[in-house]
């Protein structure tokens, strides 16, 4: 059976994505920092969906470990989905470099480190699909979250370049740009229900994007138009807005 590698597998989105692919009988590799928690989920997937599942340790910021992590995976993943991320505290990050660095590394540098390795492997094999969960926050920098937004902007640009570079090798790259999603990351925020997706909606959108080989998806359609509007505001006006 084809197999899916989930990087950042303890996230709420990853849990929904794992279930969605397991339902279709894909084998699953759960990679994340908390292997004990992932091992329980692995067993749940095996029993509930009768698929092969494994839980493996992965820290996005431990760059030196990434080559051996990937080379020692229990089985080859046909699809790799990069889900980990860190929203962080914008106000703190303005004056606290540790916070700023953590946001940048967790959303950009860590993803580049591991996906460079996956991309080389898929390029050699001339097949494979890579999907990255970026964010609409990367579409234009705003005062409320430009640390997170700029890291996601870097990730979005990286995925675009990867898609452009790997297309001729038969490797497909998907950029996922969710707006708001109800997860642990946003548990403290009051979110507008009509603009907020559930992790299950993200999972359905990702699975559809994999099957249809879509390039860039927004999960909830209205976010494409919201971001189009936000990106169209002239800079002279935009810089005076409180966004
Ligand atoms: N929620 C939203 O509204 C929203 C909107 C747009 C995009 N996103 C993006 O969607 C993705 C999934 O987030 P979520 O909303 O599902 O939030 P979440 O449940 O808080 O998940 C974040 C995940 O990232 C993992 N992670 C953080 N740093 C890591 C590291 N160094 N190594 C390995 N794993 C690490 C966390 O692992 P631990 O369990 O070990 O902490 C956690 O599983 C993120 O990239 C996020 O930026 C979220």
Short mmCIF file of C-alpha atoms and ligand atoms in Angstrom, two decimals:
data_model
loop_
_atom_site.label_atom_id
_atom_site.label_comp_id
_atom_site.label_asym_id
_atom_site.label_seq_id
_atom_site.Cartn_x
_atom_site.Cartn_y
_atom_site.Cartn_z
CA UNK A 1 0.00 0.00 0.00
CA UNK A 2 1.16 3.60 -0.50
CA UNK A 3 2.47 5.23 2.67
CA UNK A 4 2.24 8.72 4.17
CA UNK A 5 4.84 10.38 6.42
CA UNK A 6 3.38 13.00 8.77
CA UNK A 7 5.96 15.44 10.18
CA UNK A 8 4.53 17.03 13.34
CA UNK A 9 2.13 14.14 13.85
CA UNK A 10 0.81 15.13 17.29
CA UNK A 11 -0.89 18.23 15.91
CA UNK A 12 -4.66 18.29 15.66
CA UNK A 13 -4.46 18.66 11.88
CA UNK A 14 -2.06 15.71 11.60
CA UNK A 15 -4.39 13.51 13.65
CA UNK A 16 -7.27 14.27 11.26
CA UNK A 17 -5.04 13.82 8.18
CA UNK A 18 -3.72 10.47 9.48
CA UNK A 19 -7.26 9.19 10.01
CA UNK A 20 -8.35 10.40 6.57
CA UNK A 21 -5.52 8.55 4.76
CA UNK A 22 -5.78 5.46 6.98
CA UNK A 23 -9.46 5.20 6.05
CA UNK A 24 -8.25 4.82 2.44
CA UNK A 25 -5.80 2.11 3.55
CA UNK A 26 -2.60 4.14 3.30
CA UNK A 27 0.14 3.03 5.70
CA UNK A 28 1.12 5.80 8.09
CA UNK A 29 4.39 6.99 9.68
CA UNK A 30 3.76 9.36 12.60
CA UNK A 31 6.82 11.55 13.28
CA UNK A 32 7.02 13.95 16.19
CA UNK A 33 8.66 14.89 19.47
CA UNK A 34 6.37 12.89 21.77
CA UNK A 35 6.82 9.27 20.64
CA UNK A 36 4.91 7.82 23.59
CA UNK A 37 1.78 9.80 22.70
CA UNK A 38 2.25 8.92 19.02
CA UNK A 39 2.63 5.21 19.85
CA UNK A 40 -0.85 5.17 21.36
CA UNK A 41 -2.25 6.84 18.26
CA UNK A 42 -0.32 4.38 16.03
CA UNK A 43 -2.02 1.46 17.80
CA UNK A 44 -5.40 3.15 17.41
CA UNK A 45 -4.81 3.55 13.64
CA UNK A 46 -3.74 -0.09 13.25
CA UNK A 47 -6.76 -1.46 15.10
CA UNK A 48 -9.35 0.93 13.72
CA UNK A 49 -8.29 0.94 10.06
CA UNK A 50 -6.25 -2.26 9.69
CA UNK A 51 -3.20 -0.45 8.22
CA UNK A 52 0.50 -0.55 8.97
CA UNK A 53 1.51 2.36 11.24
CA UNK A 54 4.72 3.42 12.98
CA UNK A 55 5.63 6.17 15.45
CA UNK A 56 9.12 7.69 15.17
CA UNK A 57 10.96 10.48 16.95
CA UNK A 58 11.41 13.68 14.98
CA UNK A 59 12.46 17.14 16.12
CA UNK A 60 12.24 19.75 13.37
CA UNK A 61 14.95 21.85 15.05
CA UNK A 62 17.49 19.02 15.40
CA UNK A 63 18.82 19.53 11.88
CA UNK A 64 21.81 17.20 12.30
CA UNK A 65 19.45 14.28 12.97
CA UNK A 66 17.37 14.76 9.79
CA UNK A 67 19.43 12.66 7.34
CA UNK A 68 19.53 9.61 9.66
CA UNK A 69 15.87 10.15 10.64
CA UNK A 70 14.83 9.93 6.98
CA UNK A 71 17.23 7.13 5.99
CA UNK A 72 16.09 4.96 8.92
CA UNK A 73 12.33 5.29 8.44
CA UNK A 74 10.60 1.91 8.88
CA UNK A 75 9.21 2.04 5.31
CA UNK A 76 9.39 4.38 2.32
CA UNK A 77 6.81 7.18 2.32
CA UNK A 78 5.21 7.92 -1.07
CA UNK A 79 3.68 11.09 0.37
CA UNK A 80 5.30 13.43 2.92
CA UNK A 81 3.16 16.03 4.68
CA UNK A 82 4.98 18.74 6.66
CA UNK A 83 2.60 19.93 9.37
CA UNK A 84 4.65 21.15 12.35
CA UNK A 85 4.65 24.84 13.20
CA UNK A 86 4.71 27.33 16.05
CA UNK A 87 2.53 30.44 16.31
CA UNK A 88 4.57 32.01 19.12
CA UNK A 89 4.05 35.36 20.76
CA UNK A 90 4.47 38.30 18.37
CA UNK A 91 4.84 40.89 21.14
CA UNK A 92 7.47 38.82 22.95
CA UNK A 93 9.34 38.05 19.72
CA UNK A 94 9.87 41.75 18.99
CA UNK A 95 12.33 42.03 21.89
CA UNK A 96 13.15 38.39 22.74
CA UNK A 97 15.39 36.84 20.08
CA UNK A 98 14.85 33.31 21.44
CA UNK A 99 11.13 33.62 20.74
CA UNK A 100 11.70 35.13 17.27
CA UNK A 101 14.25 32.44 16.40
CA UNK A 102 11.93 29.66 17.57
CA UNK A 103 9.13 31.00 15.36
CA UNK A 104 11.42 31.28 12.32
CA UNK A 105 13.01 27.86 12.81
CA UNK A 106 9.79 26.00 13.64
CA UNK A 107 7.93 27.34 10.61
CA UNK A 108 10.72 27.75 8.04
CA UNK A 109 14.27 26.51 8.71
CA UNK A 110 13.19 23.15 10.16
CA UNK A 111 10.90 22.50 7.20
CA UNK A 112 13.62 23.37 4.68
CA UNK A 113 16.11 21.09 6.46
CA UNK A 114 13.93 17.97 6.33
CA UNK A 115 12.17 18.64 3.01
CA UNK A 116 15.50 19.15 1.20
CA UNK A 117 16.28 15.52 2.11
CA UNK A 118 12.84 14.22 1.13
CA UNK A 119 12.94 16.18 -2.14
CA UNK A 120 16.33 14.70 -3.16
CA UNK A 121 15.04 11.19 -2.50
CA UNK A 122 11.82 11.74 -4.50
CA UNK A 123 13.85 13.36 -7.30
CA UNK A 124 16.09 10.25 -7.55
CA UNK A 125 13.04 7.96 -7.49
CA UNK A 126 11.19 10.20 -9.96
CA UNK A 127 8.00 9.97 -7.91
CA UNK A 128 6.47 11.25 -4.71
CA UNK A 129 4.23 13.96 -3.33
CA UNK A 130 5.22 16.62 -0.78
CA UNK A 131 2.58 18.77 0.93
CA UNK A 132 3.42 21.65 3.28
CA UNK A 133 0.98 23.29 5.67
CA UNK A 134 1.85 26.97 5.40
CA UNK A 135 -0.64 29.76 6.17
CA UNK A 136 -2.50 32.74 4.74
CA UNK A 137 -0.48 34.69 7.34
CA UNK A 138 2.44 34.39 4.92
CA UNK A 139 0.63 36.22 2.13
CA UNK A 140 1.21 39.74 3.53
CA UNK A 141 3.03 40.90 6.65
CA UNK A 142 0.76 42.47 9.28
CA UNK A 143 1.68 44.13 12.59
CA UNK A 144 -0.25 41.55 14.64
CA UNK A 145 1.77 38.51 13.48
CA UNK A 146 4.63 39.33 11.11
CA UNK A 147 7.15 37.07 12.89
CA UNK A 148 4.99 33.98 12.23
CA UNK A 149 3.77 35.44 8.92
CA UNK A 150 7.25 36.08 7.54
CA UNK A 151 8.40 32.57 8.45
CA UNK A 152 5.33 31.13 6.70
CA UNK A 153 5.99 33.45 3.71
CA UNK A 154 9.45 31.90 3.46
CA UNK A 155 7.93 28.42 3.64
CA UNK A 156 5.34 29.25 0.96
CA UNK A 157 8.08 30.58 -1.36
CA UNK A 158 10.21 27.48 -0.66
CA UNK A 159 7.31 25.16 -1.59
CA UNK A 160 6.69 27.16 -4.77
CA UNK A 161 10.34 26.82 -5.79
CA UNK A 162 10.35 23.12 -4.91
CA UNK A 163 7.24 22.55 -7.07
CA UNK A 164 8.84 24.42 -9.97
CA UNK A 165 12.09 22.48 -9.57
CA UNK A 166 10.65 18.96 -9.10
CA UNK A 167 7.80 18.99 -11.60
CA UNK A 168 10.04 17.71 -14.42
CA UNK A 169 10.99 14.71 -12.26
CA UNK A 170 7.35 13.68 -11.72
CA UNK A 171 7.38 14.87 -8.11
CA UNK A 172 4.38 16.95 -7.06
CA UNK A 173 4.41 19.66 -4.36
CA UNK A 174 1.26 21.04 -2.70
CA UNK A 175 1.05 24.30 -0.72
CA UNK A 176 -1.75 24.32 1.85
CA UNK A 177 -2.78 27.80 3.02
CA UNK A 178 -5.37 27.44 5.79
CA UNK A 179 -7.03 30.51 7.27
CA UNK A 180 -8.22 29.93 10.83
CA UNK A 181 -8.46 26.33 12.06
CA UNK A 182 -9.84 25.11 15.40
CA UNK A 183 -6.76 23.44 16.99
CA UNK A 184 -4.60 23.63 20.11
CA UNK A 185 -2.68 26.46 18.42
CA UNK A 186 -5.74 28.72 18.31
CA UNK A 187 -7.51 27.44 21.44
CA UNK A 188 -7.03 30.82 23.22
CA UNK A 189 -8.36 32.90 20.30
CA UNK A 190 -11.95 33.88 19.49
CA UNK A 191 -12.35 32.83 15.86
CA UNK A 192 -15.15 33.76 13.40
CA UNK A 193 -17.00 30.45 12.80
CA UNK A 194 -17.75 31.11 9.12
CA UNK A 195 -14.03 31.65 8.38
CA UNK A 196 -12.72 28.83 10.58
CA UNK A 197 -12.16 25.29 9.38
CA UNK A 198 -12.09 22.12 11.45
CA UNK A 199 -9.02 19.84 11.31
CA UNK A 200 -11.27 17.33 9.49
CA UNK A 201 -11.99 19.91 6.76
CA UNK A 202 -8.23 20.50 6.40
CA UNK A 203 -7.70 16.73 6.15
CA UNK A 204 -10.36 16.37 3.42
CA UNK A 205 -8.85 19.28 1.48
CA UNK A 206 -5.34 17.79 1.72
CA UNK A 207 -6.51 14.35 0.58
CA UNK A 208 -8.38 15.89 -2.36
CA UNK A 209 -5.29 17.96 -3.27
CA UNK A 210 -3.14 14.80 -3.25
CA UNK A 211 -5.58 12.85 -5.43
CA UNK A 212 -6.18 15.72 -7.87
CA UNK A 213 -2.55 16.92 -7.80
CA UNK A 214 -3.62 20.47 -6.92
CA UNK A 215 -0.84 23.05 -6.48
CA UNK A 216 -2.06 25.65 -3.96
CA UNK A 217 -5.16 25.26 -1.79
CA UNK A 218 -6.83 27.56 0.76
CA UNK A 219 -9.10 24.96 2.52
CA UNK A 220 -12.05 27.42 2.91
CA UNK A 221 -12.69 29.04 -0.50
CA UNK A 222 -13.41 32.53 0.89
CA UNK A 223 -9.80 32.88 2.10
CA UNK A 224 -8.59 33.05 -1.53
CA UNK A 225 -10.70 36.19 -2.02
CA UNK A 226 -9.95 37.67 1.41
CA UNK A 227 -6.22 37.38 0.75
CA UNK A 228 -6.63 38.65 -2.82
CA UNK A 229 -8.30 41.76 -1.37
CA UNK A 230 -5.69 42.20 1.39
CA UNK A 231 -2.84 41.84 -1.12
CA UNK A 232 -4.49 44.41 -3.44
CA UNK A 233 -4.47 47.24 -0.86
CA UNK A 234 -1.82 49.82 -1.87
CA UNK A 235 1.13 49.92 0.55
CA UNK A 236 0.52 53.60 1.37
CA UNK A 237 -2.94 52.71 2.68
CA UNK A 238 -1.97 49.31 4.10
CA UNK A 239 0.76 50.66 6.40
CA UNK A 240 -1.81 52.84 8.22
CA UNK A 241 -4.27 50.00 8.86
CA UNK A 242 -4.40 48.21 12.23
CA UNK A 243 -4.26 44.61 11.04
N1 LIG B 1 -4.57 26.53 13.67
C1 LIG B 1 -4.62 27.46 12.72
O1 LIG B 1 -5.48 28.38 12.71
C2 LIG B 1 -3.62 27.42 11.60
C3 LIG B 1 -3.85 28.24 10.48
C4 LIG B 1 -2.95 28.21 9.43
C5 LIG B 1 -1.86 27.36 9.47
N2 LIG B 1 -1.64 26.59 10.59
C6 LIG B 1 -0.48 25.71 10.56
O2 LIG B 1 -0.94 24.38 10.62
C7 LIG B 1 0.08 23.51 11.15
C8 LIG B 1 -0.51 22.60 12.22
O3 LIG B 1 -0.87 23.40 13.35
P1 LIG B 1 -2.11 23.11 14.29
O4 LIG B 1 -3.03 24.25 14.14
O5 LIG B 1 -2.61 21.71 14.05
O6 LIG B 1 -1.46 23.29 15.69
P2 LIG B 1 -0.95 22.34 16.85
O7 LIG B 1 -1.97 21.31 17.16
O8 LIG B 1 -0.46 23.27 17.90
O9 LIG B 1 0.30 21.62 16.17
C9 LIG B 1 1.57 22.15 16.08
C10 LIG B 1 2.46 20.92 15.98
O10 LIG B 1 3.79 21.30 15.62
C11 LIG B 1 4.63 20.44 16.36
N3 LIG B 1 5.97 21.01 16.50
C12 LIG B 1 6.30 22.26 16.90
N4 LIG B 1 7.64 22.37 16.94
C13 LIG B 1 8.14 21.16 16.57
C14 LIG B 1 9.44 20.64 16.43
N5 LIG B 1 10.53 21.39 16.71
N6 LIG B 1 9.60 19.37 16.02
C15 LIG B 1 8.54 18.60 15.76
N7 LIG B 1 7.27 19.01 15.89
C16 LIG B 1 7.08 20.29 16.29
C17 LIG B 1 3.96 20.31 17.71
O11 LIG B 1 4.49 19.18 18.37
P3 LIG B 1 4.46 18.98 19.96
O12 LIG B 1 3.15 18.25 20.22
O13 LIG B 1 5.67 18.17 20.23
O14 LIG B 1 4.50 20.35 20.59
C18 LIG B 1 2.53 20.14 17.27
O15 LIG B 1 2.26 18.79 16.99
C19 LIG B 1 1.17 24.46 11.66
O16 LIG B 1 2.21 24.53 10.72
C20 LIG B 1 0.46 25.80 11.75
O17 LIG B 1 1.36 26.87 11.64
C21 LIG B 1 -2.49 26.58 11.64
#
